[in-house]
mmCIF file of C-alpha atoms in Angstrom:
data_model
loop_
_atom_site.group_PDB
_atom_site.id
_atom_site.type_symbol
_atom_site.label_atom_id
_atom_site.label_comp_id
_atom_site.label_asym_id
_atom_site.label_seq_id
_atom_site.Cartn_x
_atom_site.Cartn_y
_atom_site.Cartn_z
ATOM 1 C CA UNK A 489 0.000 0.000 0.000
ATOM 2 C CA UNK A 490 2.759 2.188 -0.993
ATOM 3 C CA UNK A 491 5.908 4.153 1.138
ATOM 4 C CA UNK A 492 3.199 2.985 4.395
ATOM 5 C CA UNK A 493 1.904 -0.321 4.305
ATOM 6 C CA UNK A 494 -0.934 -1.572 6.502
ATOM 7 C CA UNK A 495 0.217 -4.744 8.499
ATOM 8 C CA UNK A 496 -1.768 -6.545 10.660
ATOM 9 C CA UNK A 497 0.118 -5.709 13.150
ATOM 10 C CA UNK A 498 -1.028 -2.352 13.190
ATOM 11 C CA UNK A 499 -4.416 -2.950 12.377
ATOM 12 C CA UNK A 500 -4.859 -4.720 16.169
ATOM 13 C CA UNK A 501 -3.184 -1.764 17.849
ATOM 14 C CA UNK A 502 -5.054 0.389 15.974
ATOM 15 C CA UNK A 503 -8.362 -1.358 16.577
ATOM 16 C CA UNK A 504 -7.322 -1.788 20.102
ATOM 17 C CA UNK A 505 -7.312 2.094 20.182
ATOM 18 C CA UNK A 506 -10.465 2.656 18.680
ATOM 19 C CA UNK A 507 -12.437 0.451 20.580
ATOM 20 C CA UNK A 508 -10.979 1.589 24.066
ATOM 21 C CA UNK A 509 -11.829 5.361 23.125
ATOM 22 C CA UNK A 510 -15.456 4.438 22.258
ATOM 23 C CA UNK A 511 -15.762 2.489 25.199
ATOM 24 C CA UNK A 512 -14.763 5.058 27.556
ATOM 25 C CA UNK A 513 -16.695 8.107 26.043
ATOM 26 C CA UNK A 514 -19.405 5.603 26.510
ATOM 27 C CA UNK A 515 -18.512 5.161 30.193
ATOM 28 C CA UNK A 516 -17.866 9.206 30.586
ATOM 29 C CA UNK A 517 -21.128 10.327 29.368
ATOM 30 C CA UNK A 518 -22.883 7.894 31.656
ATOM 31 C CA UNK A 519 -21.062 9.257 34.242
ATOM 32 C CA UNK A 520 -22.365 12.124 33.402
ATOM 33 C CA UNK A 521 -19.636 13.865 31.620
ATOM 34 C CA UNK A 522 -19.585 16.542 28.333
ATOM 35 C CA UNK A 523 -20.059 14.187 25.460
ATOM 36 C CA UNK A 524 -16.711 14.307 22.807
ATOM 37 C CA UNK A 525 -14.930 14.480 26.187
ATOM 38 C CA UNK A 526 -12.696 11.263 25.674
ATOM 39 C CA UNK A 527 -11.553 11.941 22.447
ATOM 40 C CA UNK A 528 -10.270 15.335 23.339
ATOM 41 C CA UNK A 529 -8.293 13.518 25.876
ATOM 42 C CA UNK A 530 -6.767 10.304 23.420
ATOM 43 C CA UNK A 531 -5.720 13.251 21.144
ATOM 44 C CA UNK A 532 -2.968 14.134 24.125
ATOM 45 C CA UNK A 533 -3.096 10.257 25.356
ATOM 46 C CA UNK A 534 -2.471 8.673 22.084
ATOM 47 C CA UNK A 535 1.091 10.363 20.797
ATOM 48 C CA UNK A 536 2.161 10.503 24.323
ATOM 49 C CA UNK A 537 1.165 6.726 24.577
ATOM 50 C CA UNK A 538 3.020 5.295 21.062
ATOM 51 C CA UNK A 539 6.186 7.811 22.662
ATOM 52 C CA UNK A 540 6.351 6.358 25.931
ATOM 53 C CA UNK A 541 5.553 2.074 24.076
ATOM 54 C CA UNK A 542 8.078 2.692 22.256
ATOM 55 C CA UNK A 543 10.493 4.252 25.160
ATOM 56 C CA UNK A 544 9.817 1.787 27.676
ATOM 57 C CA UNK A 545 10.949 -0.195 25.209
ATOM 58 C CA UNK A 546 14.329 0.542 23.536
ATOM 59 C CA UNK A 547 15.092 1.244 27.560
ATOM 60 C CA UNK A 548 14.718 -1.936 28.682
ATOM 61 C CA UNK A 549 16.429 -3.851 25.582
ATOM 62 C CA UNK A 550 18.981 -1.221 24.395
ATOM 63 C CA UNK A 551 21.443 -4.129 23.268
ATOM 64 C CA UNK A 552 18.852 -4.635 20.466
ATOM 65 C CA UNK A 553 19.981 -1.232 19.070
ATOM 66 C CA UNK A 554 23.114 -0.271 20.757
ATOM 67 C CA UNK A 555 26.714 -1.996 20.688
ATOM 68 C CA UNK A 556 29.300 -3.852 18.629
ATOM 69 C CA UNK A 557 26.521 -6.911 18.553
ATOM 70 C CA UNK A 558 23.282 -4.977 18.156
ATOM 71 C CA UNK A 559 21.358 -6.911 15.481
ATOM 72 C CA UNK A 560 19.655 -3.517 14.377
ATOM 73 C CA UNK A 561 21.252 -0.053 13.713
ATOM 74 C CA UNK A 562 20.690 2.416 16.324
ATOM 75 C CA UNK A 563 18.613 4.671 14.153
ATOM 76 C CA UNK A 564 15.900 2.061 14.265
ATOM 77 C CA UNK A 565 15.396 2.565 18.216
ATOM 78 C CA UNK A 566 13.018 5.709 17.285
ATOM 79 C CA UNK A 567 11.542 4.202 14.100
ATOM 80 C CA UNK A 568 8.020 2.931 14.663
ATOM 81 C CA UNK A 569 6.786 2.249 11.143
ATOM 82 C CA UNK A 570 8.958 1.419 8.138
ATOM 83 C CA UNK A 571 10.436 -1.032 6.900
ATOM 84 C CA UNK A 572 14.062 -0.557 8.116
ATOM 85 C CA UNK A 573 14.722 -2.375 11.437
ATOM 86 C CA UNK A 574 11.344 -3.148 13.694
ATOM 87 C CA UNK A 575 9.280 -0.943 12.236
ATOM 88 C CA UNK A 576 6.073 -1.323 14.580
ATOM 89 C CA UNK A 577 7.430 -4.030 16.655
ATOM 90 C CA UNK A 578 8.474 -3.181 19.612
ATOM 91 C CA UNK A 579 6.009 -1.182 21.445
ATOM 92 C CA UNK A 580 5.742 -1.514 25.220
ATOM 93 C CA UNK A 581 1.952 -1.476 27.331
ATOM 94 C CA UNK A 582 4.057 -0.334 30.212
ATOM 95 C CA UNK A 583 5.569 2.881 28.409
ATOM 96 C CA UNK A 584 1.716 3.681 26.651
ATOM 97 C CA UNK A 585 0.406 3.724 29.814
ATOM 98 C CA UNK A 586 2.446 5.438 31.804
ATOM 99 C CA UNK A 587 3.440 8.182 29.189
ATOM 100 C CA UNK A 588 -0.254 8.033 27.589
ATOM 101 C CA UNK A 589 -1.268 9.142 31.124
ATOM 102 C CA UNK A 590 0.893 12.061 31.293
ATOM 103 C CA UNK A 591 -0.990 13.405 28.197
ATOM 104 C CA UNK A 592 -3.982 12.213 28.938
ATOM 105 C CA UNK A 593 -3.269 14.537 32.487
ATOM 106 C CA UNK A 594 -2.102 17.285 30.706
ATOM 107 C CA UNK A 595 -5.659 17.544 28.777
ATOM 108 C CA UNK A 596 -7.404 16.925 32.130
ATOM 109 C CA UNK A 597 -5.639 19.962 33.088
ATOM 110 C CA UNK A 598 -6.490 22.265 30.311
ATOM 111 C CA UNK A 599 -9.820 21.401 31.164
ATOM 112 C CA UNK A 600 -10.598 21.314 34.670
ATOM 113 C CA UNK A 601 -11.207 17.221 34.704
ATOM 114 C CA UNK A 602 -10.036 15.448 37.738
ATOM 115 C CA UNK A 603 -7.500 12.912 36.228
ATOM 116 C CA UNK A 604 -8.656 10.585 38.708
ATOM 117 C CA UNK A 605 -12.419 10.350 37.478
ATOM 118 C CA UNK A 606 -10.780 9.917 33.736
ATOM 119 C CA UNK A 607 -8.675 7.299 35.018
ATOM 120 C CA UNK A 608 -11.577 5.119 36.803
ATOM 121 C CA UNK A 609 -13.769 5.751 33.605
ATOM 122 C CA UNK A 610 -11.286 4.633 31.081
ATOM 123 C CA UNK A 611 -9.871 1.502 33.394
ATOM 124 C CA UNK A 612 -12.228 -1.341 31.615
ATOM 125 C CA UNK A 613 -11.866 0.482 28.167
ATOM 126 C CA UNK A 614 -8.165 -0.139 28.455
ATOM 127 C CA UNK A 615 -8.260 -3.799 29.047
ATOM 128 C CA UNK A 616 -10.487 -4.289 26.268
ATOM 129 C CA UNK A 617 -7.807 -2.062 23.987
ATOM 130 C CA UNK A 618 -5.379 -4.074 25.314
ATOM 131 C CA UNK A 619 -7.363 -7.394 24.908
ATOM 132 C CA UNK A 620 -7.659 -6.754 20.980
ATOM 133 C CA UNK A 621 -4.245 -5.080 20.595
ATOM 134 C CA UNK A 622 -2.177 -7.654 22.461
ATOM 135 C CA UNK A 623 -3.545 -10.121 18.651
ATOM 136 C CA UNK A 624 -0.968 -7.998 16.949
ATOM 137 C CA UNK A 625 1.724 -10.582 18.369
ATOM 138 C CA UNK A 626 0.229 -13.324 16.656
ATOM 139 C CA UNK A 627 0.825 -11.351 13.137
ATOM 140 C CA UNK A 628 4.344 -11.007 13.962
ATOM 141 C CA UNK A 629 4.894 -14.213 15.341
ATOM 142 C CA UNK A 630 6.636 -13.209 18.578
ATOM 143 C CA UNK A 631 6.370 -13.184 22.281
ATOM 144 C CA UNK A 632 4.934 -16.620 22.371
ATOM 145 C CA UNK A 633 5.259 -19.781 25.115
ATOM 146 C CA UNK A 634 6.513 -22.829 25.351
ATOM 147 C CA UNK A 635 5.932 -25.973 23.143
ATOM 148 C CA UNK A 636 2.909 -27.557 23.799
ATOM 149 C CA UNK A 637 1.062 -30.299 22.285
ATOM 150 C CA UNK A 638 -2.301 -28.017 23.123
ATOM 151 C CA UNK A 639 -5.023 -28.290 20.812
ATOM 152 C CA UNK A 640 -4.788 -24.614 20.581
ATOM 153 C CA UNK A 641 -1.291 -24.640 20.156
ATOM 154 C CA UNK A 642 0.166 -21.486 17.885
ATOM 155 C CA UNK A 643 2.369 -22.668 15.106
ATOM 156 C CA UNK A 644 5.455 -20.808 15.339
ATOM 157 C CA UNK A 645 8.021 -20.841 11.814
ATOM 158 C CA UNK A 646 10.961 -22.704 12.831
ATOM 159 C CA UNK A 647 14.415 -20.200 13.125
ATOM 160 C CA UNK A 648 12.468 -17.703 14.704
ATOM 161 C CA UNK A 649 14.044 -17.017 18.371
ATOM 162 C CA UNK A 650 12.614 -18.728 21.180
ATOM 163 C CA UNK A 651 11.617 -21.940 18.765
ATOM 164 C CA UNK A 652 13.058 -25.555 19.560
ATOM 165 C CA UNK A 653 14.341 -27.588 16.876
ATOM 166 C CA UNK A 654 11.463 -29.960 16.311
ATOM 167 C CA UNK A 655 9.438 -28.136 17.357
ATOM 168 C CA UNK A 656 5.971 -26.311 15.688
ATOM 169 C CA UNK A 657 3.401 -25.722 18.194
ATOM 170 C CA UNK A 658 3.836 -23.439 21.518
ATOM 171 C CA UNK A 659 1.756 -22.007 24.079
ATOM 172 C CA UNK A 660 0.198 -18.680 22.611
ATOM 173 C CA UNK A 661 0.419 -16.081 25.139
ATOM 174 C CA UNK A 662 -0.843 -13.801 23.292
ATOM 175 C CA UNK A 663 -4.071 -15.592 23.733
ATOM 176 C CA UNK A 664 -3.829 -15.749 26.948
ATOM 177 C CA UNK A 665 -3.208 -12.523 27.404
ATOM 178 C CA UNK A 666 -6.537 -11.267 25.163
ATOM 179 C CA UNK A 667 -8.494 -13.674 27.398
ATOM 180 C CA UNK A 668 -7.269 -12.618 30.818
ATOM 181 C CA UNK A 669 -7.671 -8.642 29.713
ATOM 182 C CA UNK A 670 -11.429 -9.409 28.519
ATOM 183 C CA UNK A 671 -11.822 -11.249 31.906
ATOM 184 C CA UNK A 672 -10.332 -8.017 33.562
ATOM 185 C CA UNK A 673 -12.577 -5.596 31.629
ATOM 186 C CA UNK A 674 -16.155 -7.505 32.539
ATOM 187 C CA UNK A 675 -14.669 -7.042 36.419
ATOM 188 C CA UNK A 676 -13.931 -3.984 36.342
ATOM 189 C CA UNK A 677 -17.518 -3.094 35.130
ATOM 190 C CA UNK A 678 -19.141 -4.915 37.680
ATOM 191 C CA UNK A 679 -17.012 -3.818 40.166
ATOM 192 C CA UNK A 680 -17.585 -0.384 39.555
ATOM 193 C CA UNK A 681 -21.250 -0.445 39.221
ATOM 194 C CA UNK A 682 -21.692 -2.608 42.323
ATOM 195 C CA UNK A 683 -19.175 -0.376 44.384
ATOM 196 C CA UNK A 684 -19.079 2.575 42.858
ATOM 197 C CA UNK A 685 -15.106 3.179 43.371
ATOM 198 C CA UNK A 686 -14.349 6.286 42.913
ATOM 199 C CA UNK A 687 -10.873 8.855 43.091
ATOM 200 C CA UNK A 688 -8.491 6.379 41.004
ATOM 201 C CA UNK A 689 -9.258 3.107 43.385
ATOM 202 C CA UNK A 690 -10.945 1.414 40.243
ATOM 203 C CA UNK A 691 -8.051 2.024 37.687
ATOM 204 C CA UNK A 692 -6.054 0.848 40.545
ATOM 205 C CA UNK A 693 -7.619 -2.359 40.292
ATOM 206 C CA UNK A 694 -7.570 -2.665 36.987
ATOM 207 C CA UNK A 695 -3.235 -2.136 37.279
ATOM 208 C CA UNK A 696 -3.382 -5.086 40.085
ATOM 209 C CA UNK A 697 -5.511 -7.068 37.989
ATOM 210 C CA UNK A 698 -3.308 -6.942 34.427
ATOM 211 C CA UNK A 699 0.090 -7.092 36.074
ATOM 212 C CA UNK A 700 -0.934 -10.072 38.389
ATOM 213 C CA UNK A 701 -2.311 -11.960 35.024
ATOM 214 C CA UNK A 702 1.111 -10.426 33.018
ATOM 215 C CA UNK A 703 3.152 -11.978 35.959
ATOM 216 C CA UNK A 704 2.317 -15.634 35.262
ATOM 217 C CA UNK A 705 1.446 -15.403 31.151
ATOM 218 C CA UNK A 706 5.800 -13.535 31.347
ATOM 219 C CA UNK A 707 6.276 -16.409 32.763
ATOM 220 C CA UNK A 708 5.066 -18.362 30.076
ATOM 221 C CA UNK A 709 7.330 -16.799 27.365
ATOM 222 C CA UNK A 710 10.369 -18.130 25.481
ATOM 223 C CA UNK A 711 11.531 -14.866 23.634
ATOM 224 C CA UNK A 712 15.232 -13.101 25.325
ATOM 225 C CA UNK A 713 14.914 -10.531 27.661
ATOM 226 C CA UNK A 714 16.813 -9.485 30.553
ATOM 227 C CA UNK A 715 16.701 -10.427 34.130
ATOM 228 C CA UNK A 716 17.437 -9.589 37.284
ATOM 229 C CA UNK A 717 17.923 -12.666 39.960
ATOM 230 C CA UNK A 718 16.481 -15.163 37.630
ATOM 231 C CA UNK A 719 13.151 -13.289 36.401
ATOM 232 C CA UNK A 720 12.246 -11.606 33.677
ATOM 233 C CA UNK A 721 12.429 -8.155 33.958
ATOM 234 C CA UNK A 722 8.316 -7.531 33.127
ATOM 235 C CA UNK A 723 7.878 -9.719 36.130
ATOM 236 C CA UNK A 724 9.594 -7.617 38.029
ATOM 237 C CA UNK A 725 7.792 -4.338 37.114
ATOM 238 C CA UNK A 726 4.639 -6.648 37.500
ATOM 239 C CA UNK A 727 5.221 -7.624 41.291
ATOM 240 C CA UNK A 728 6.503 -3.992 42.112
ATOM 241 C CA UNK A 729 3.087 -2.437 40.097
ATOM 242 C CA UNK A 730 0.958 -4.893 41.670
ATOM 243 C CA UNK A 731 2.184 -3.583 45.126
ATOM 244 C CA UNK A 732 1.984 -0.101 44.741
ATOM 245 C CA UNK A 733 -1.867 -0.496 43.233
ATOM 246 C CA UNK A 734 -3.053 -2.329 46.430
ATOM 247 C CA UNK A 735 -1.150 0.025 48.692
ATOM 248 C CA UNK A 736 -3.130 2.548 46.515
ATOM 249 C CA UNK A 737 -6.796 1.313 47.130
ATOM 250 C CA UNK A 738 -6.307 0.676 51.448
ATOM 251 C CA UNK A 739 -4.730 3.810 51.733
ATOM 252 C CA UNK A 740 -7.862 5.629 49.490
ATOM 253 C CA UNK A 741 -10.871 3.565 51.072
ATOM 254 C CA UNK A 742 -12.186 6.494 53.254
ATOM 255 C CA UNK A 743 -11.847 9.362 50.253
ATOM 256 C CA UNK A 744 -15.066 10.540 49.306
ATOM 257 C CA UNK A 745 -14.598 13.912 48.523
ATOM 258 C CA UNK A 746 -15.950 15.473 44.773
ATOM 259 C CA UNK A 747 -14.474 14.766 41.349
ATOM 260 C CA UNK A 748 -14.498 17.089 38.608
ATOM 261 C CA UNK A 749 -16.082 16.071 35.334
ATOM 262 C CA UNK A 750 -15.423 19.399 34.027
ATOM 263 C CA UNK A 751 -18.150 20.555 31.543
ATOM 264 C CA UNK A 752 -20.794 18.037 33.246
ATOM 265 C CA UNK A 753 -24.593 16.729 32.073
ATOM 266 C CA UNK A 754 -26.785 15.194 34.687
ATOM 267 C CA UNK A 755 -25.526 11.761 35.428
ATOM 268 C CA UNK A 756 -26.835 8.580 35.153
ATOM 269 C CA UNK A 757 -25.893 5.040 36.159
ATOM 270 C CA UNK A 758 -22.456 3.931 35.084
ATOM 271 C CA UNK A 759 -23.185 0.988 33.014
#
């Protein structure tokens, strides 16, 4: 499709984008928020997010792109389509959401919006980005398990790192991964409309909830990456996230004071 060509790797993060910003606007004008709201905010969330994926990233395997052995040129750390080097591999869910945020607080800003009402609102919409993005691993053949003799074993091309001599099938964590975030998103709506969590406590959840699945389904995977006293480094940032989220909810469970919407309708019942 000429000098940009559409892969299908793109298509799920794209897709995955998409359906997490009609989800939430969804969620926002129930709340009883100014319709259009959400997208105002993914136009600060989304560039900050694909920044921060593809930070996190190069950070945390810099020998991919740096040094005598690198097996890309160093250029190719900041590319994030083309055909040169990665192109749109290599995009982090720890960097998008952590630099996505920072937009997405920035716009709350500009607008009077309580980041922490945003955050609760958007919590489910994320998992269910995630759940549909995470397919664009399958496209690209990468970040996948063990061998298994599942019957829903992925077939894996044999050369590619990680695969056994032998070898064809392996466990497809990807899968597992879509799964556990669609899991995470119908809890997180019930959750919230049966508790009502308010002032960041439900996002919170949401960041216990994907790093303790992402803890086990790391586990899982064959593909390099560094560690640090015999686990993978994403476990680590998983046990350490996990942590902080609960420590986050007890020490918020008596907060009940008002949350800007900003330009606000009359609410109804978050659905």
């Amino acid at each position: 499709m000429g000098p940009l060509p559409i892969r299908g790797y793109t298509i799920c993060i794209m897709l995955g984008v998409v359906a997490a910003v009609v989800v939430a606007e969804r969620r926002w004008r129930n709340r009883g928020g100014a319709p259009g709201t959400m997208l105002d905010l993914a136009t600060w969330g989304i560039p900050f997010g694909i920044v921060g994926a593809r930070l996190y990233h190069v950070i945390t395997d810099w020998q991919l792109y740096f040094g005598p052995d690198a097996p890309h040129r160093p250029i190719d750390a900041i590319l994030v389509w083309g055909d040169s080097g990665p192109g749109w591999r290599g995009l982090s869910v720890w960097g998008a959401v952590a630099l996505g945020g920072v937009g997405v607080w920035i716009a709350c800003r500009r607008r009077g919006i309580a980041l922490s009402a945003v955050a609760d609102t958007v919590a489910p919409a994320v998992a269910i980005g995630q759940a549909i993005g995470r397919w664009c691993n399958y496209f690209n053949q990468e970040l996948f398990g063990g061998p298994t003799d599942l019957p829903w074993g992925l077939v894996i091309e044999a050369g590619r790192p990680g695969t056994v001599a032998g070898v064809a099938t392996y466990h497809p964590t990807f899968l597992y991964e879509s799964l556990w975030n669609v899991g995470l998103a119908l809890a997180l709506i019930w959750i919230g409309g049966r508790f009502a969590l308010r002032h960041g406590r439900l996002f919170a959840l949401y960041v216990a909830g994907y790093t303790a699945g992402r803890f086990w389904i790391e586990g899982l995977r064959v593909d390099p990456a560094n560690e640090i006293l015999g686990m993978r480094l994403n476990q680590w940032t998983s046990a350490v996230l996990f942590l902080g989220a609960m420590t986050y909810v007890y020490l918020t469970r008596n907060k009940r004071s008002k949350e800007s919407l900003g330009d606000e309708r009359v609410p109804v019942e978050v659905k």
